PDB file of C-alpha atoms in Angstrom:
ATOM      1  CA  MET A   7     -18.197   5.703 -11.520  1.00 85.00           C
ATOM      2  CA  VAL A   8     -19.864   8.606 -10.013  1.00 97.00           C
ATOM      3  CA  LEU A   9     -18.782  10.394 -12.358  1.00 97.00           C
ATOM      4  CA  GLU A  10     -19.651   8.285 -15.572  1.00 97.00           C
ATOM      5  CA  GLN A  11     -23.291   7.866 -14.268  1.00 98.00           C
ATOM      6  CA  ILE A  12     -23.389  11.468 -14.671  1.00 99.00           C
ATOM      7  CA  ALA A  13     -22.165  11.646 -17.900  1.00 98.00           C
ATOM      8  CA  LYS A  14     -24.797   9.555 -19.244  1.00 98.00           C
ATOM      9  CA  GLU A  15     -27.546  11.592 -17.144  1.00 99.00           C
ATOM     10  CA  ILE A  16     -26.147  14.553 -18.762  1.00 99.00           C
ATOM     11  CA  ASN A  17     -26.404  12.850 -22.507  1.00 98.00           C
ATOM     12  CA  SER A  18     -29.678  11.616 -22.150  1.00 98.00           C
ATOM     13  CA  ALA A  19     -31.501  14.262 -21.101  1.00 99.00           C
ATOM     14  CA  GLN A  20     -33.109  16.673 -23.247  1.00 98.00           C
ATOM     15  CA  LYS A  21     -33.989  19.534 -20.918  1.00 99.00           C
ATOM     16  CA  ILE A  22     -32.044  20.848 -17.689  1.00 99.00           C
ATOM     17  CA  TYR A  23     -31.762  22.801 -14.934  1.00 99.00           C
ATOM     18  CA  VAL A  24     -28.953  23.963 -12.715  1.00 99.00           C
ATOM     19  CA  ALA A  25     -29.935  26.046  -9.500  1.00 97.00           C
ATOM     20  CA  SER A  26     -28.722  27.792  -6.467  1.00 94.00           C
ATOM     21  CA  HIS A  27     -29.552  27.547  -3.561  1.00 96.00           C
ATOM     22  CA  ILE A  28     -31.426  29.974  -0.747  1.00 94.00           C
ATOM     23  CA  ASN A  29     -28.441  33.230   0.147  1.00 91.00           C
ATOM     24  CA  PRO A  30     -26.069  31.939  -2.856  1.00 95.00           C
ATOM     25  CA  ASP A  31     -22.235  32.260  -1.770  1.00 95.00           C
ATOM     26  CA  GLY A  32     -19.611  32.330  -3.875  1.00 97.00           C
ATOM     27  CA  ASP A  33     -19.028  28.563  -4.194  1.00 98.00           C
ATOM     28  CA  ASN A  34     -22.701  28.063  -4.724  1.00 98.00           C
ATOM     29  CA  VAL A  35     -22.840  30.612  -7.624  1.00 98.00           C
ATOM     30  CA  GLY A  36     -19.480  29.863  -9.208  1.00 99.00           C
ATOM     31  CA  ALA A  37     -20.507  26.130  -9.470  1.00 99.00           C
ATOM     32  CA  LEU A  38     -23.985  27.471 -11.123  1.00 99.00           C
ATOM     33  CA  MET A  39     -22.657  29.550 -13.564  1.00 99.00           C
ATOM     34  CA  GLY A  40     -19.289  27.376 -14.312  1.00 99.00           C
ATOM     35  CA  THR A  41     -21.555  24.062 -14.808  1.00 99.00           C
ATOM     36  CA  TYR A  42     -24.388  26.018 -16.787  1.00 99.00           C
ATOM     37  CA  ILE A  43     -21.710  27.978 -19.292  1.00 99.00           C
ATOM     38  CA  ILE A  44     -20.157  24.276 -20.051  1.00 99.00           C
ATOM     39  CA  LEU A  45     -23.330  22.522 -20.384  1.00 99.00           C
ATOM     40  CA  LYS A  46     -24.729  25.385 -22.178  1.00 99.00           C
ATOM     41  CA  ASP A  47     -21.422  26.002 -24.651  1.00 98.00           C
ATOM     42  CA  SER A  48     -21.585  22.086 -25.385  1.00 99.00           C
ATOM     43  CA  GLY A  49     -25.246  22.515 -27.204  1.00 98.00           C
ATOM     44  CA  LYS A  50     -27.067  21.213 -24.531  1.00 99.00           C
ATOM     45  CA  ASP A  51     -30.831  22.493 -23.656  1.00 99.00           C
ATOM     46  CA  VAL A  52     -29.722  23.954 -19.777  1.00 99.00           C
ATOM     47  CA  THR A  53     -31.376  26.918 -18.034  1.00 99.00           C
ATOM     48  CA  ALA A  54     -29.261  28.243 -14.814  1.00 99.00           C
ATOM     49  CA  VAL A  55     -32.042  28.909 -12.122  1.00 98.00           C
ATOM     50  CA  ARG A  56     -31.554  31.028  -9.217  1.00 94.00           C
ATOM     51  CA  ILE A  57     -34.044  31.574  -6.126  1.00 89.00           C
ATOM     52  CA  ASP A  58     -32.090  35.317  -4.172  1.00 93.00           C
ATOM     53  CA  GLU A  59     -29.826  37.773  -5.374  1.00 90.00           C
ATOM     54  CA  VAL A  60     -26.228  37.584  -5.649  1.00 93.00           C
ATOM     55  CA  PRO A  61     -24.031  39.224  -3.002  1.00 90.00           C
ATOM     56  CA  ASP A  62     -22.783  42.483  -5.128  1.00 90.00           C
ATOM     57  CA  ASN A  63     -19.013  41.391  -4.765  1.00 93.00           C
ATOM     58  CA  ILE A  64     -19.643  38.223  -7.426  1.00 96.00           C
ATOM     59  CA  LYS A  65     -22.086  40.238  -9.313  1.00 96.00           C
ATOM     60  CA  PHE A  66     -19.079  40.479 -11.658  1.00 98.00           C
ATOM     61  CA  LEU A  67     -19.397  37.076 -12.990  1.00 99.00           C
ATOM     62  CA  PRO A  68     -20.012  36.181 -16.548  1.00 99.00           C
ATOM     63  CA  ARG A  69     -23.582  35.562 -17.991  1.00 99.00           C
ATOM     64  CA  LEU A  70     -25.450  35.959 -14.869  1.00 98.00           C
ATOM     65  CA  SER A  71     -27.993  37.637 -16.741  1.00 98.00           C
ATOM     66  CA  GLU A  72     -28.686  34.779 -18.149  1.00 98.00           C
ATOM     67  CA  THR A  73     -30.440  33.182 -15.165  1.00 98.00           C
ATOM     68  CA  VAL A  74     -33.669  32.526 -14.361  1.00 98.00           C
ATOM     69  CA  SER A  75     -36.485  32.442 -11.589  1.00 94.00           C
ATOM     70  CA  ASP A  76     -38.563  29.224 -11.066  1.00 91.00           C
ATOM     71  CA  GLU A  77     -41.678  31.316 -12.423  1.00 91.00           C
ATOM     72  CA  GLY A  78     -43.273  29.367 -15.169  1.00 93.00           C
ATOM     73  CA  LEU A  79     -40.770  26.315 -15.383  1.00 96.00           C
ATOM     74  CA  GLU A  80     -41.755  23.101 -16.213  1.00 96.00           C
ATOM     75  CA  ALA A  81     -40.561  19.664 -15.132  1.00 98.00           C
ATOM     76  CA  PRO A  82     -37.246  19.060 -16.405  1.00 98.00           C
ATOM     77  CA  ASP A  83     -35.530  16.139 -17.756  1.00 99.00           C
ATOM     78  CA  LEU A  84     -32.423  16.340 -15.172  1.00 99.00           C
ATOM     79  CA  PHE A  85     -31.938  18.857 -12.058  1.00 99.00           C
ATOM     80  CA  ILE A  86     -28.293  20.215 -11.189  1.00 99.00           C
ATOM     81  CA  SER A  87     -28.359  20.579  -7.406  1.00 99.00           C
ATOM     82  CA  VAL A  88     -24.839  22.319  -6.517  1.00 99.00           C
ATOM     83  CA  ASP A  89     -22.975  23.319  -3.653  1.00 98.00           C
ATOM     84  CA  CYS A  90     -26.479  22.245  -1.368  1.00 97.00           C
ATOM     85  CA  ALA A  91     -26.782  20.124   1.799  1.00 95.00           C
ATOM     86  CA  ASP A  92     -30.199  18.991   1.896  1.00 95.00           C
ATOM     87  CA  LEU A  93     -33.299  19.754  -0.045  1.00 96.00           C
ATOM     88  CA  GLU A  94     -34.565  22.853   2.642  1.00 94.00           C
ATOM     89  CA  ARG A  95     -31.525  24.644   1.223  1.00 94.00           C
ATOM     90  CA  LEU A  96     -33.185  24.828  -2.484  1.00 97.00           C
ATOM     91  CA  GLY A  97     -36.263  26.909  -0.646  1.00 95.00           C
ATOM     92  CA  GLY A  98     -38.759  27.497  -3.464  1.00 95.00           C
ATOM     93  CA  LEU A  99     -37.289  25.286  -6.045  1.00 97.00           C
ATOM     94  CA  LYS A 100     -37.634  22.154  -3.895  1.00 97.00           C
ATOM     95  CA  ASP A 101     -41.395  21.321  -5.646  1.00 96.00           C
ATOM     96  CA  LEU A 102     -39.051  21.934  -9.306  1.00 97.00           C
ATOM     97  CA  TYR A 103     -36.314  20.003  -7.605  1.00 98.00           C
ATOM     98  CA  LEU A 104     -38.673  16.826  -6.981  1.00 98.00           C
ATOM     99  CA  SER A 105     -41.058  17.339 -10.569  1.00 98.00           C
ATOM    100  CA  ALA A 106     -37.658  16.349 -12.417  1.00 99.00           C
ATOM    101  CA  LYS A 107     -37.423  12.819 -14.399  1.00 99.00           C
ATOM    102  CA  ARG A 108     -33.643  12.447 -12.746  1.00 99.00           C
ATOM    103  CA  ARG A 109     -31.798  14.394 -10.160  1.00 99.00           C
ATOM    104  CA  ILE A 110     -28.131  14.778  -9.220  1.00 99.00           C
ATOM    105  CA  ASN A 111     -26.867  16.214  -6.074  1.00 99.00           C
ATOM    106  CA  ILE A 112     -23.121  17.627  -6.286  1.00 99.00           C
ATOM    107  CA  ASP A 113     -21.678  18.906  -2.833  1.00 98.00           C
ATOM    108  CA  HIS A 114     -19.160  18.922  -0.769  1.00 98.00           C
ATOM    109  CA  HIS A 115     -20.812  19.480   2.904  1.00 95.00           C
ATOM    110  CA  SER A 116     -20.158  16.501   5.183  1.00 91.00           C
ATOM    111  CA  THR A 117     -23.776  16.765   6.554  1.00 91.00           C
ATOM    112  CA  ASN A 118     -25.095  16.655   3.108  1.00 96.00           C
ATOM    113  CA  THR A 119     -28.530  14.470   3.238  1.00 97.00           C
ATOM    114  CA  ASN A 120     -28.132  12.632  -0.645  1.00 98.00           C
ATOM    115  CA  PHE A 121     -30.874  13.696  -1.666  1.00 98.00           C
ATOM    116  CA  GLY A 122     -30.562  13.145  -4.878  1.00 98.00           C
ATOM    117  CA  ASP A 123     -31.064  10.196  -7.393  1.00 99.00           C
ATOM    118  CA  ILE A 124     -27.309  10.138  -8.185  1.00 99.00           C
ATOM    119  CA  ASN A 125     -25.081  11.837  -5.578  1.00 99.00           C
ATOM    120  CA  TRP A 126     -21.667  12.562  -5.712  1.00 99.00           C
ATOM    121  CA  VAL A 127     -20.702  14.246  -2.196  1.00 98.00           C
ATOM    122  CA  ASP A 128     -17.091  14.558  -1.587  1.00 98.00           C
ATOM    123  CA  SER A 129     -17.223  16.392   2.097  1.00 96.00           C
ATOM    124  CA  ASP A 130     -13.401  16.316   1.720  1.00 96.00           C
ATOM    125  CA  SER A 131     -13.298  18.677  -1.268  1.00 98.00           C
ATOM    126  CA  PRO A 132     -12.616  22.201  -0.332  1.00 97.00           C
ATOM    127  CA  ALA A 133     -15.025  23.642  -2.651  1.00 98.00           C
ATOM    128  CA  THR A 134     -18.242  22.021  -5.295  1.00 99.00           C
ATOM    129  CA  CYS A 135     -16.531  24.096  -7.145  1.00 99.00           C
ATOM    130  CA  GLU A 136     -12.979  22.069  -7.696  1.00 99.00           C
ATOM    131  CA  MET A 137     -15.524  19.226  -7.621  1.00 99.00           C
ATOM    132  CA  VAL A 138     -17.159  20.642 -10.871  1.00 99.00           C
ATOM    133  CA  PHE A 139     -13.874  21.429 -12.748  1.00 99.00           C
ATOM    134  CA  HIS A 140     -12.678  17.982 -11.982  1.00 98.00           C
ATOM    135  CA  LEU A 141     -16.378  16.422 -13.551  1.00 98.00           C
ATOM    136  CA  PHE A 142     -16.066  18.440 -16.799  1.00 99.00           C
ATOM    137  CA  ASN A 143     -12.367  18.333 -17.285  1.00 98.00           C
ATOM    138  CA  ASN A 144     -12.180  14.639 -16.640  1.00 97.00           C
ATOM    139  CA  LEU A 145     -14.712  14.245 -18.799  1.00 97.00           C
ATOM    140  CA  GLY A 146     -13.289  15.908 -21.512  1.00 98.00           C
ATOM    141  CA  TYR A 147     -15.650  19.242 -21.892  1.00 98.00           C
ATOM    142  CA  GLU A 148     -14.555  22.404 -23.148  1.00 98.00           C
ATOM    143  CA  ILE A 149     -14.067  25.192 -20.271  1.00 99.00           C
ATOM    144  CA  SER A 150     -14.657  28.089 -21.583  1.00 99.00           C
ATOM    145  CA  LYS A 151     -12.448  31.816 -20.407  1.00 99.00           C
ATOM    146  CA  ASP A 152     -16.292  32.475 -18.878  1.00 99.00           C
ATOM    147  CA  ALA A 153     -16.896  28.872 -16.792  1.00 99.00           C
ATOM    148  CA  ALA A 154     -13.537  28.831 -15.934  1.00 99.00           C
ATOM    149  CA  THR A 155     -13.771  32.435 -13.891  1.00 99.00           C
ATOM    150  CA  CYS A 156     -16.937  31.419 -12.354  1.00 99.00           C
ATOM    151  CA  ILE A 157     -15.180  27.870 -10.933  1.00 99.00           C
ATOM    152  CA  TYR A 158     -11.919  29.772  -9.822  1.00 99.00           C
ATOM    153  CA  THR A 159     -14.174  32.407  -8.223  1.00 99.00           C
ATOM    154  CA  GLY A 160     -15.687  29.832  -6.171  1.00 99.00           C
ATOM    155  CA  ILE A 161     -13.210  28.169  -4.947  1.00 99.00           C
ATOM    156  CA  SER A 162     -11.223  31.036  -4.196  1.00 98.00           C
ATOM    157  CA  THR A 163     -14.188  32.040  -1.686  1.00 97.00           C
ATOM    158  CA  ASP A 164     -14.603  29.077  -0.108  1.00 96.00           C
ATOM    159  CA  THR A 165     -11.072  28.221   0.706  1.00 96.00           C
ATOM    160  CA  GLY A 166     -10.185  31.851   2.100  1.00 92.00           C
ATOM    161  CA  SER A 167      -8.646  32.702  -1.021  1.00 95.00           C
ATOM    162  CA  PHE A 168      -6.423  29.176  -0.438  1.00 96.00           C
ATOM    163  CA  LYS A 169      -5.784  29.610   2.917  1.00 91.00           C
ATOM    164  CA  TYR A 170      -7.946  26.723   5.070  1.00 90.00           C
ATOM    165  CA  ASP A 171      -6.562  23.817   5.169  1.00 89.00           C
ATOM    166  CA  SER A 172      -8.786  22.086   3.763  1.00 93.00           C
ATOM    167  CA  VAL A 173      -6.873  22.868   0.257  1.00 96.00           C
ATOM    168  CA  LYS A 174      -4.644  20.280  -1.487  1.00 97.00           C
ATOM    169  CA  LYS A 175      -2.534  20.012  -4.332  1.00 98.00           C
ATOM    170  CA  SER A 176      -5.265  19.467  -6.493  1.00 98.00           C
ATOM    171  CA  THR A 177      -6.871  23.056  -5.255  1.00 98.00           C
ATOM    172  CA  PHE A 178      -3.909  24.275  -6.996  1.00 98.00           C
ATOM    173  CA  GLU A 179      -3.899  21.810 -10.001  1.00 98.00           C
ATOM    174  CA  ALA A 180      -7.086  22.946 -10.957  1.00 99.00           C
ATOM    175  CA  ALA A 181      -6.720  26.795 -10.083  1.00 99.00           C
ATOM    176  CA  GLY A 182      -3.501  26.324 -12.605  1.00 98.00           C
ATOM    177  CA  VAL A 183      -5.674  24.657 -15.535  1.00 99.00           C
ATOM    178  CA  LEU A 184      -8.313  27.502 -14.658  1.00 99.00           C
ATOM    179  CA  ILE A 185      -5.650  30.206 -14.746  1.00 99.00           C
ATOM    180  CA  ASP A 186      -4.023  28.848 -18.409  1.00 99.00           C
ATOM    181  CA  LYS A 187      -7.558  29.673 -19.353  1.00 98.00           C
ATOM    182  CA  ASP A 188      -6.188  33.836 -19.619  1.00 98.00           C
ATOM    183  CA  ILE A 189      -8.715  34.064 -16.651  1.00 99.00           C
ATOM    184  CA  ASP A 190      -8.614  37.589 -15.009  1.00 99.00           C
ATOM    185  CA  ILE A 191      -7.066  36.747 -11.121  1.00 98.00           C
ATOM    186  CA  ASN A 192      -6.498  40.418 -10.551  1.00 98.00           C
ATOM    187  CA  GLN A 193     -10.478  41.340 -11.361  1.00 97.00           C
ATOM    188  CA  ILE A 194     -11.756  38.439  -9.539  1.00 98.00           C
ATOM    189  CA  ALA A 195      -9.502  39.272  -6.631  1.00 97.00           C
ATOM    190  CA  VAL A 196     -10.281  42.747  -6.355  1.00 97.00           C
ATOM    191  CA  ASN A 197     -13.774  42.520  -6.514  1.00 97.00           C
ATOM    192  CA  LEU A 198     -13.882  39.223  -4.132  1.00 96.00           C
ATOM    193  CA  TYR A 199     -11.370  41.165  -1.379  1.00 94.00           C
ATOM    194  CA  GLN A 200     -10.827  44.292  -1.889  1.00 93.00           C
ATOM    195  CA  SER A 201     -13.976  46.389  -2.789  1.00 92.00           C
ATOM    196  CA  ARG A 202     -16.435  47.380  -0.016  1.00 92.00           C
ATOM    197  CA  SER A 203     -19.359  49.942  -0.412  1.00 93.00           C
ATOM    198  CA  LYS A 204     -19.573  52.520   2.092  1.00 96.00           C
ATOM    199  CA  ALA A 205     -22.923  51.297   3.562  1.00 97.00           C
ATOM    200  CA  LYS A 206     -20.770  47.922   4.039  1.00 96.00           C
ATOM    201  CA  THR A 207     -18.273  49.440   5.662  1.00 97.00           C
ATOM    202  CA  ASP A 208     -21.104  51.760   8.041  1.00 98.00           C
ATOM    203  CA  LEU A 209     -23.036  48.261   8.871  1.00 98.00           C
ATOM    204  CA  LEU A 210     -19.105  46.512   9.684  1.00 98.00           C
ATOM    205  CA  ILE A 211     -18.412  49.266  12.230  1.00 98.00           C
ATOM    206  CA  LYS A 212     -21.900  49.474  13.290  1.00 98.00           C
ATOM    207  CA  THR A 213     -21.629  45.592  14.368  1.00 99.00           C
ATOM    208  CA  LEU A 214     -18.808  45.573  15.761  1.00 98.00           C
ATOM    209  CA  ASN A 215     -20.010  47.993  18.600  1.00 98.00           C
ATOM    210  CA  SER A 216     -21.809  44.680  19.647  1.00 98.00           C
ATOM    211  CA  LEU A 217     -18.421  43.101  19.461  1.00 99.00           C
ATOM    212  CA  LYS A 218     -17.950  40.906  23.536  1.00 98.00           C
ATOM    213  CA  TYR A 219     -15.246  38.282  24.180  1.00 99.00           C
ATOM    214  CA  TYR A 220     -15.725  35.466  26.139  1.00 98.00           C
ATOM    215  CA  HIS A 221     -13.031  32.590  27.794  1.00 97.00           C
ATOM    216  CA  ASP A 222     -10.059  34.466  28.223  1.00 97.00           C
ATOM    217  CA  SER A 223     -10.702  36.485  24.368  1.00 98.00           C
ATOM    218  CA  LYS A 224     -10.830  32.927  22.972  1.00 97.00           C
ATOM    219  CA  LEU A 225     -14.393  33.817  21.861  1.00 98.00           C
ATOM    220  CA  ALA A 226     -15.605  36.614  19.677  1.00 99.00           C
ATOM    221  CA  ILE A 227     -19.657  37.127  19.360  1.00 99.00           C
ATOM    222  CA  VAL A 228     -21.067  40.223  17.381  1.00 99.00           C
ATOM    223  CA  HIS A 229     -24.906  40.670  16.733  1.00 98.00           C
ATOM    224  CA  VAL A 230     -26.439  42.506  13.293  1.00 98.00           C
ATOM    225  CA  ASN A 231     -30.375  43.139  12.624  1.00 97.00           C
ATOM    226  CA  ASP A 232     -32.395  43.987   9.752  1.00 96.00           C
ATOM    227  CA  GLU A 233     -33.424  47.478  11.789  1.00 97.00           C
ATOM    228  CA  LEU A 234     -29.540  48.424  11.841  1.00 98.00           C
ATOM    229  CA  ILE A 235     -28.890  47.137   7.907  1.00 97.00           C
ATOM    230  CA  LYS A 236     -31.812  49.518   6.800  1.00 97.00           C
ATOM    231  CA  GLN A 237     -30.191  52.314   9.005  1.00 97.00           C
ATOM    232  CA  CYS A 238     -26.685  51.990   7.264  1.00 98.00           C
ATOM    233  CA  GLY A 239     -28.287  51.354   3.712  1.00 97.00           C
ATOM    234  CA  ALA A 240     -26.622  48.256   3.362  1.00 95.00           C
ATOM    235  CA  HIS A 241     -28.424  44.943   1.875  1.00 90.00           C
ATOM    236  CA  LYS A 242     -28.676  41.860   3.993  1.00 88.00           C
ATOM    237  CA  SER A 243     -25.744  40.026   2.229  1.00 88.00           C
ATOM    238  CA  ASP A 244     -23.444  43.052   3.161  1.00 93.00           C
ATOM    239  CA  SER A 245     -22.906  41.362   6.584  1.00 95.00           C
ATOM    240  CA  ASP A 246     -20.760  38.483   4.575  1.00 91.00           C
ATOM    241  CA  GLY A 247     -17.629  38.884   5.732  1.00 93.00           C
ATOM    242  CA  ILE A 248     -17.783  40.306   9.207  1.00 98.00           C
ATOM    243  CA  VAL A 249     -17.656  37.121  10.949  1.00 98.00           C
ATOM    244  CA  GLU A 250     -14.763  36.830   9.615  1.00 96.00           C
ATOM    245  CA  PHE A 251     -13.493  39.853  10.603  1.00 97.00           C
ATOM    246  CA  VAL A 252     -13.861  38.856  13.841  1.00 99.00           C
ATOM    247  CA  ARG A 253     -12.050  35.492  13.399  1.00 98.00           C
ATOM    248  CA  ASP A 254      -8.971  37.661  12.597  1.00 97.00           C
ATOM    249  CA  ILE A 255      -8.895  39.179  15.657  1.00 98.00           C
ATOM    250  CA  ASP A 256      -5.529  38.105  17.163  1.00 98.00           C
ATOM    251  CA  GLY A 257      -6.285  35.111  20.248  1.00 97.00           C
ATOM    252  CA  VAL A 258      -9.613  34.534  19.168  1.00 98.00           C
ATOM    253  CA  GLU A 259     -10.355  30.927  18.038  1.00 97.00           C
ATOM    254  CA  VAL A 260     -14.334  31.239  17.488  1.00 98.00           C
ATOM    255  CA  ALA A 261     -16.000  34.119  16.190  1.00 99.00           C
ATOM    256  CA  ILE A 262     -19.714  34.098  15.681  1.00 99.00           C
ATOM    257  CA  LEU A 263     -22.060  36.517  14.321  1.00 99.00           C
ATOM    258  CA  LEU A 264     -25.644  36.342  14.799  1.00 98.00           C
ATOM    259  CA  LYS A 265     -28.380  37.794  12.375  1.00 98.00           C
ATOM    260  CA  GLU A 266     -31.318  38.784  14.002  1.00 96.00           C
ATOM    261  CA  LYS A 267     -34.628  38.542  11.979  1.00 93.00           C
ATOM    262  CA  SER A 268     -38.176  38.811  13.509  1.00 92.00           C
ATOM    263  CA  ASP A 269     -38.581  35.490  13.544  1.00 95.00           C
ATOM    264  CA  SER A 270     -34.925  33.687  14.126  1.00 96.00           C
ATOM    265  CA  ILE A 271     -31.359  34.050  14.225  1.00 97.00           C
ATOM    266  CA  LYS A 272     -28.925  32.955  11.466  1.00 96.00           C
ATOM    267  CA  LEU A 273     -25.712  31.637  13.288  1.00 98.00           C
ATOM    268  CA  SER A 274     -22.700  32.135  11.345  1.00 98.00           C
ATOM    269  CA  VAL A 275     -19.444  30.420  12.966  1.00 98.00           C
ATOM    270  CA  ARG A 276     -15.786  30.691  11.265  1.00 97.00           C
ATOM    271  CA  THR A 277     -13.052  29.064  13.888  1.00 96.00           C
ATOM    272  CA  LYS A 278      -9.465  28.874  13.373  1.00 93.00           C
ATOM    273  CA  GLU A 279      -7.405  25.906  14.347  1.00 87.00           C
ATOM    274  CA  TYR A 280      -8.336  23.876  17.129  1.00 87.00           C
ATOM    275  CA  VAL A 281     -12.230  24.079  17.615  1.00 94.00           C
ATOM    276  CA  SER A 282     -14.715  22.426  15.297  1.00 94.00           C
ATOM    277  CA  ALA A 283     -17.557  24.932  14.027  1.00 96.00           C
ATOM    278  CA  ILE A 284     -19.519  21.462  12.689  1.00 94.00           C
ATOM    279  CA  ASN A 285     -19.313  20.401  16.870  1.00 95.00           C
ATOM    280  CA  ILE A 286     -20.795  24.334  17.535  1.00 97.00           C
ATOM    281  CA  VAL A 287     -23.720  24.465  15.203  1.00 96.00           C
ATOM    282  CA  SER A 288     -24.813  20.505  15.579  1.00 94.00           C
ATOM    283  CA  SER A 289     -26.270  21.646  18.974  1.00 91.00           C
ATOM    284  CA  PHE A 290     -28.714  23.459  17.320  1.00 94.00           C
ATOM    285  CA  GLY A 291     -29.068  21.102  14.228  1.00 93.00           C
ATOM    286  CA  GLY A 292     -27.012  23.137  11.508  1.00 93.00           C
ATOM    287  CA  GLY A 293     -23.934  22.113   9.796  1.00 90.00           C
ATOM    288  CA  GLY A 294     -21.145  22.457   7.041  1.00 90.00           C
ATOM    289  CA  HIS A 295     -17.401  22.501   7.138  1.00 89.00           C
ATOM    290  CA  ILE A 296     -14.950  22.366  10.498  1.00 91.00           C
ATOM    291  CA  ARG A 297     -13.979  25.569   9.924  1.00 92.00           C
ATOM    292  CA  ALA A 298     -17.118  27.250   8.679  1.00 93.00           C
ATOM    293  CA  ALA A 299     -20.715  26.511   9.229  1.00 94.00           C
ATOM    294  CA  GLY A 300     -24.058  28.001  10.438  1.00 95.00           C
ATOM    295  CA  ALA A 301     -27.696  26.893  11.637  1.00 95.00           C
ATOM    296  CA  THR A 302     -30.629  28.919  12.177  1.00 95.00           C
ATOM    297  CA  LEU A 303     -31.866  29.308  15.761  1.00 96.00           C
ATOM    298  CA  GLU A 304     -34.984  30.591  17.555  1.00 95.00           C
ATOM    299  CA  LEU A 305     -34.955  33.362  19.407  1.00 93.00           C
ATOM    300  CA  PRO A 306     -34.387  35.387  22.340  1.00 96.00           C
ATOM    301  CA  LEU A 307     -30.985  35.987  21.550  1.00 96.00           C
ATOM    302  CA  ASP A 308     -29.832  36.658  24.691  1.00 96.00           C
ATOM    303  CA  LYS A 309     -30.920  33.156  25.591  1.00 96.00           C
ATOM    304  CA  ARG A 310     -28.959  32.326  22.577  1.00 96.00           C
ATOM    305  CA  ILE A 311     -25.664  33.864  23.552  1.00 98.00           C
ATOM    306  CA  GLU A 312     -26.105  32.111  26.484  1.00 97.00           C
ATOM    307  CA  ASP A 313     -26.192  28.831  24.974  1.00 97.00           C
ATOM    308  CA  ILE A 314     -23.282  29.335  22.514  1.00 98.00           C
ATOM    309  CA  VAL A 315     -21.062  30.729  25.032  1.00 98.00           C
ATOM    310  CA  LYS A 316     -21.784  27.388  27.022  1.00 97.00           C
ATOM    311  CA  ILE A 317     -21.478  25.029  24.258  1.00 97.00           C
ATOM    312  CA  VAL A 318     -18.156  26.895  23.063  1.00 97.00           C
ATOM    313  CA  GLU A 319     -17.038  26.762  26.752  1.00 96.00           C
ATOM    314  CA  GLY A 320     -17.117  22.536  26.030  1.00 94.00           C
ATOM    315  CA  GLU A 321     -15.870  22.612  22.558  1.00 93.00           C
ATOM    316  CA  LEU A 322     -12.404  24.716  23.916  1.00 93.00           C
ATOM    317  CA  ASN A 323     -11.971  22.672  27.642  1.00 89.00           C
ATOM    318  CA  GLY A 324     -12.098  19.879  25.085  1.00 76.00           C
ATOM    319  CA  TRP A 325      -8.915  20.845  23.186  1.00 67.00           C
ATOM    320  CA  ARG A 326      -7.051  22.295  26.210  1.00 57.00           C
ATOM    321  CA  SER A 327      -7.245  18.626  27.495  1.00 56.00           C
ATOM    322  CA  ASP A 328      -5.617  17.118  24.290  1.00 60.00           C
ATOM    323  CA  ASN A 329      -3.068  19.384  24.291  1.00 56.00           C
TER     324      ASN A 329
END
């Protein structure tokens, strides 16, 4: 039913915007570009709007040069938000979103606030890009090689290269159809998982100097700040992947990365098997998924680390009592 509603809105709209959220990741940009390319190739008047620079490892995606900022854009007939849990994640695009005649919200976060006129939120889906695939595939749209490349990339990033327990049979079926579009999966893999700049490597090494273990080494915490990023000649997005590196240490169940800014701290949480990342960040008003979640914290850093250590202790004790 919801797919039919989305199709009706797309068909009736003259001017359509599709937008990324702040600090975009692979699933967000993949869903943005996949949706944009499919609609553009079908003859729709559609614009891909981005608010922040995309991470270096997904700059290989086709047709990114066709994205625009929101400067000078007028209210559209239809605004499609992808992979965005709430209005605040739209950042400076919030007013433009609210100015649209109709709004569609496509997302897979369990914390989604249903801020659209039409809300398709499937927290069981491992990636918004998988939802985008099923949407256009079921509606009979042509999915080109370029669109397939973007969608496959988003599915791969949000499933940890198909490793997370959120992956289902439908995920591999979608990937199979996309691969049949003659996409270059080696190019995608190299860019996503086998490429790291010297600056990013330097940042990883220096950030690991802050590594501390807690609770019999089941919790590992690292932190980074803007000064260190600048010192390494790195970009802010170069800290992406550090928390996953820490998570992969033997014995670690919960990995924490704290990005300290001048006025706040960005918390990133990754868990392996037994602890819910959402439970940890919910104490700070954050959200995400069971294995990957985040939140924005108040300073100071030392106090927040104390808070996190206590919260994770409760989660670990709860897991132990159940086993």
